[in-house]
PDB file of C-alpha atoms in Angstrom:
ATOM      1  CA  MET A   5     -33.964 -15.850  -1.209  1.00 50.00           C
ATOM      2  CA  SER A   6     -32.882 -16.429  -4.779  1.00 47.00           C
ATOM      3  CA  THR A   7     -29.275 -16.442  -5.873  1.00 63.00           C
ATOM      4  CA  ASP A   8     -27.255 -17.090  -9.002  1.00 83.00           C
ATOM      5  CA  LEU A   9     -24.570 -18.856  -6.979  1.00 91.00           C
ATOM      6  CA  LYS A  10     -23.911 -22.528  -7.581  1.00 96.00           C
ATOM      7  CA  TYR A  11     -22.683 -24.798  -4.800  1.00 97.00           C
ATOM      8  CA  VAL A  12     -20.152 -27.620  -4.663  1.00 98.00           C
ATOM      9  CA  ILE A  13     -19.661 -29.762  -1.564  1.00 98.00           C
ATOM     10  CA  VAL A  14     -16.568 -31.938  -1.232  1.00 98.00           C
ATOM     11  CA  ASP A  15     -16.749 -34.122   1.866  1.00 98.00           C
ATOM     12  CA  ASP A  16     -16.258 -37.871   2.266  1.00 97.00           C
ATOM     13  CA  ASP A  17     -19.243 -37.921   4.650  1.00 96.00           C
ATOM     14  CA  ALA A  18     -22.377 -38.499   2.547  1.00 97.00           C
ATOM     15  CA  PHE A  19     -24.610 -37.648   5.530  1.00 97.00           C
ATOM     16  CA  ASN A  20     -22.977 -34.224   5.894  1.00 97.00           C
ATOM     17  CA  ASN A  21     -23.401 -33.644   2.159  1.00 97.00           C
ATOM     18  CA  MET A  22     -27.113 -34.432   2.511  1.00 97.00           C
ATOM     19  CA  ILE A  23     -27.423 -31.981   5.436  1.00 97.00           C
ATOM     20  CA  CYS A  24     -25.640 -29.282   3.415  1.00 97.00           C
ATOM     21  CA  ARG A  25     -27.930 -29.855   0.448  1.00 97.00           C
ATOM     22  CA  MET A  26     -31.023 -29.630   2.678  1.00 97.00           C
ATOM     23  CA  VAL A  27     -29.824 -26.442   4.411  1.00 97.00           C
ATOM     24  CA  ILE A  28     -28.911 -24.750   1.129  1.00 97.00           C
ATOM     25  CA  GLU A  29     -32.243 -25.657  -0.479  1.00 95.00           C
ATOM     26  CA  ASP A  30     -34.185 -24.646   2.632  1.00 95.00           C
ATOM     27  CA  ALA A  31     -32.436 -21.272   2.804  1.00 94.00           C
ATOM     28  CA  LEU A  32     -32.210 -20.446  -0.888  1.00 93.00           C
ATOM     29  CA  GLY A  33     -34.768 -22.536  -2.705  1.00 91.00           C
ATOM     30  CA  GLU A  34     -33.929 -24.459  -5.822  1.00 88.00           C
ATOM     31  CA  THR A  35     -30.300 -23.945  -6.799  1.00 92.00           C
ATOM     32  CA  GLU A  36     -27.552 -25.971  -8.429  1.00 95.00           C
ATOM     33  CA  ILE A  37     -25.732 -28.154  -5.888  1.00 97.00           C
ATOM     34  CA  ASN A  38     -23.095 -30.765  -6.732  1.00 98.00           C
ATOM     35  CA  ALA A  39     -21.785 -32.959  -3.910  1.00 98.00           C
ATOM     36  CA  PHE A  40     -18.822 -35.316  -3.989  1.00 98.00           C
ATOM     37  CA  THR A  41     -17.675 -37.890  -1.442  1.00 98.00           C
ATOM     38  CA  LYS A  42     -14.470 -38.449  -3.407  1.00 98.00           C
ATOM     39  CA  PRO A  43     -12.327 -35.308  -3.483  1.00 98.00           C
ATOM     40  CA  GLU A  44     -10.682 -36.372  -6.745  1.00 98.00           C
ATOM     41  CA  GLU A  45     -14.099 -36.300  -8.435  1.00 98.00           C
ATOM     42  CA  GLY A  46     -14.758 -32.882  -6.927  1.00 98.00           C
ATOM     43  CA  LEU A  47     -11.457 -31.591  -8.324  1.00 97.00           C
ATOM     44  CA  GLU A  48     -12.266 -32.913 -11.785  1.00 97.00           C
ATOM     45  CA  PHE A  49     -15.739 -31.350 -11.669  1.00 98.00           C
ATOM     46  CA  MET A  50     -14.323 -28.003 -10.545  1.00 96.00           C
ATOM     47  CA  LYS A  51     -11.702 -27.972 -13.279  1.00 95.00           C
ATOM     48  CA  GLU A  52     -14.189 -28.703 -16.048  1.00 94.00           C
ATOM     49  CA  ASN A  53     -17.474 -27.119 -14.944  1.00 95.00           C
ATOM     50  CA  ILE A  54     -16.988 -23.836 -13.104  1.00 95.00           C
ATOM     51  CA  LYS A  55     -18.201 -21.114 -15.439  1.00 90.00           C
ATOM     52  CA  GLY A  56     -19.920 -18.721 -13.038  1.00 94.00           C
ATOM     53  CA  PRO A  57     -20.062 -17.748  -9.367  1.00 96.00           C
ATOM     54  CA  THR A  58     -19.634 -20.879  -7.266  1.00 97.00           C
ATOM     55  CA  VAL A  59     -19.279 -21.591  -3.558  1.00 97.00           C
ATOM     56  CA  LEU A  60     -17.186 -24.604  -2.583  1.00 98.00           C
ATOM     57  CA  PHE A  61     -17.601 -26.173   0.846  1.00 98.00           C
ATOM     58  CA  LEU A  62     -14.470 -28.241   1.435  1.00 98.00           C
ATOM     59  CA  ASP A  63     -13.822 -30.705   4.237  1.00 98.00           C
ATOM     60  CA  ILE A  64     -10.279 -31.048   5.589  1.00 97.00           C
ATOM     61  CA  ASN A  65     -10.025 -34.626   6.833  1.00 94.00           C
ATOM     62  CA  MET A  66     -10.741 -37.013   3.991  1.00 96.00           C
ATOM     63  CA  PRO A  67      -9.044 -40.383   3.517  1.00 94.00           C
ATOM     64  CA  THR A  68      -7.782 -40.195  -0.075  1.00 95.00           C
ATOM     65  CA  LEU A  69      -6.997 -36.491  -0.416  1.00 96.00           C
ATOM     66  CA  THR A  70      -7.112 -33.950   2.395  1.00 96.00           C
ATOM     67  CA  GLY A  71      -8.649 -30.542   1.934  1.00 97.00           C
ATOM     68  CA  TRP A  72      -5.155 -29.049   2.054  1.00 97.00           C
ATOM     69  CA  GLU A  73      -3.990 -31.376  -0.740  1.00 97.00           C
ATOM     70  CA  PHE A  74      -7.142 -30.469  -2.678  1.00 98.00           C
ATOM     71  CA  LEU A  75      -6.190 -26.788  -2.390  1.00 97.00           C
ATOM     72  CA  GLN A  76      -2.659 -27.521  -3.626  1.00 97.00           C
ATOM     73  CA  GLN A  77      -4.087 -29.079  -6.785  1.00 97.00           C
ATOM     74  CA  TYR A  78      -6.647 -26.258  -7.085  1.00 97.00           C
ATOM     75  CA  GLU A  79      -3.720 -23.811  -7.410  1.00 96.00           C
ATOM     76  CA  ALA A  80      -3.067 -25.141 -10.927  1.00 96.00           C
ATOM     77  CA  PHE A  81      -6.627 -24.393 -12.095  1.00 97.00           C
ATOM     78  CA  SER A  82      -7.358 -21.676 -14.619  1.00 96.00           C
ATOM     79  CA  ASP A  83      -7.763 -18.089 -13.504  1.00 96.00           C
ATOM     80  CA  GLU A  84     -11.403 -18.263 -14.647  1.00 95.00           C
ATOM     81  CA  VAL A  85     -12.148 -21.058 -12.190  1.00 96.00           C
ATOM     82  CA  LYS A  86     -10.314 -19.315  -9.351  1.00 96.00           C
ATOM     83  CA  MET A  87     -12.030 -15.967 -10.026  1.00 96.00           C
ATOM     84  CA  ASN A  88     -15.449 -17.629  -9.950  1.00 96.00           C
ATOM     85  CA  THR A  89     -14.958 -19.746  -6.830  1.00 97.00           C
ATOM     86  CA  ASN A  90     -15.341 -18.815  -3.177  1.00 96.00           C
ATOM     87  CA  ILE A  91     -13.971 -21.579  -0.976  1.00 98.00           C
ATOM     88  CA  TYR A  92     -15.065 -22.200   2.597  1.00 98.00           C
ATOM     89  CA  ILE A  93     -13.522 -24.883   4.753  1.00 98.00           C
ATOM     90  CA  LEU A  94     -16.409 -26.804   6.350  1.00 97.00           C
ATOM     91  CA  SER A  95     -14.961 -28.997   9.058  1.00 95.00           C
ATOM     92  CA  SER A  96     -15.543 -30.594  12.424  1.00 92.00           C
ATOM     93  CA  SER A  97     -11.872 -30.026  13.284  1.00 89.00           C
ATOM     94  CA  LEU A  98     -11.274 -28.393  16.649  1.00 88.00           C
ATOM     95  CA  ASP A  99      -7.569 -27.923  15.934  1.00 90.00           C
ATOM     96  CA  ARG A 100      -6.811 -24.198  16.016  1.00 92.00           C
ATOM     97  CA  ARG A 101      -4.012 -24.806  13.482  1.00 94.00           C
ATOM     98  CA  ASP A 102      -6.607 -25.825  10.885  1.00 93.00           C
ATOM     99  CA  LYS A 103      -8.507 -22.566  11.316  1.00 93.00           C
ATOM    100  CA  ASP A 104      -5.254 -20.591  11.197  1.00 95.00           C
ATOM    101  CA  ARG A 105      -4.179 -22.445   8.069  1.00 95.00           C
ATOM    102  CA  ALA A 106      -7.543 -21.719   6.424  1.00 95.00           C
ATOM    103  CA  THR A 107      -7.296 -18.048   7.370  1.00 93.00           C
ATOM    104  CA  THR A 108      -3.886 -17.690   5.758  1.00 95.00           C
ATOM    105  CA  ASN A 109      -4.741 -19.582   2.552  1.00 96.00           C
ATOM    106  CA  LYS A 110      -5.287 -17.087  -0.266  1.00 96.00           C
ATOM    107  CA  TYR A 111      -8.072 -19.195  -1.795  1.00 97.00           C
ATOM    108  CA  VAL A 112     -10.107 -19.733   1.382  1.00 97.00           C
ATOM    109  CA  GLN A 113     -12.789 -17.191   2.300  1.00 96.00           C
ATOM    110  CA  GLY A 114     -13.552 -18.632   5.729  1.00 95.00           C
ATOM    111  CA  PHE A 115     -13.653 -21.533   8.150  1.00 96.00           C
ATOM    112  CA  ILE A 116     -17.066 -22.913   9.107  1.00 96.00           C
ATOM    113  CA  SER A 117     -17.668 -25.495  11.823  1.00 95.00           C
ATOM    114  CA  LYS A 118     -19.996 -28.341  10.865  1.00 96.00           C
ATOM    115  CA  PRO A 119     -22.861 -28.553  10.430  1.00 95.00           C
ATOM    116  CA  LEU A 120     -23.695 -25.858   7.915  1.00 96.00           C
ATOM    117  CA  ASP A 121     -26.645 -23.833   9.165  1.00 96.00           C
ATOM    118  CA  PHE A 122     -29.325 -21.547   7.754  1.00 95.00           C
ATOM    119  CA  GLU A 123     -27.744 -18.327   9.055  1.00 95.00           C
ATOM    120  CA  THR A 124     -24.335 -19.133   7.592  1.00 96.00           C
ATOM    121  CA  ILE A 125     -25.625 -20.033   4.129  1.00 96.00           C
ATOM    122  CA  THR A 126     -27.839 -16.947   3.937  1.00 94.00           C
ATOM    123  CA  ALA A 127     -24.883 -14.773   5.007  1.00 95.00           C
ATOM    124  CA  ILE A 128     -22.681 -16.346   2.320  1.00 95.00           C
ATOM    125  CA  ALA A 129     -25.366 -16.001  -0.360  1.00 92.00           C
ATOM    126  CA  GLY A 130     -25.908 -12.387   0.655  1.00 90.00           C
ATOM    127  CA  GLY A 131     -22.181 -11.582   0.660  1.00 87.00           C
ATOM    128  CA  GLU A 132     -22.294 -10.836   4.385  1.00 87.00           C
ATOM    129  CA  PHE A 133     -20.407 -13.814   5.850  1.00 87.00           C
ATOM    130  CA  GLN A 134     -17.783 -12.977   8.431  1.00 82.00           C
ATOM    131  CA  ASP A 135     -15.460 -15.634   9.749  1.00 77.00           C
TER     132      ASP A 135
END
């Protein structure tokens, strides 16, 4: 499956980022993937580099900046960035409040439990993902 989507992963867990990269490449073939273990670097990349359709996989529990704090800063981004970005929370959290919070956030398209899998990424790429 080929897609014009680009992917950004923001998660402090480098192993999870590697798994995401492998799943995306396995499902979609060669595609642009940028992964960040420091959410501040992910924010800076997003602000400066999003020019076309992009999927962001965002962890919640990170030590320097939580996913929720990331989303607060994302609010100040340009309309172009926000129009081109589909954000999915990718988390191991079992707290129902996190899923509810993701569901009610206007920037978040869905909540995905780790690890990312083949079926989920193909559904997202095909515009068929349902939370």
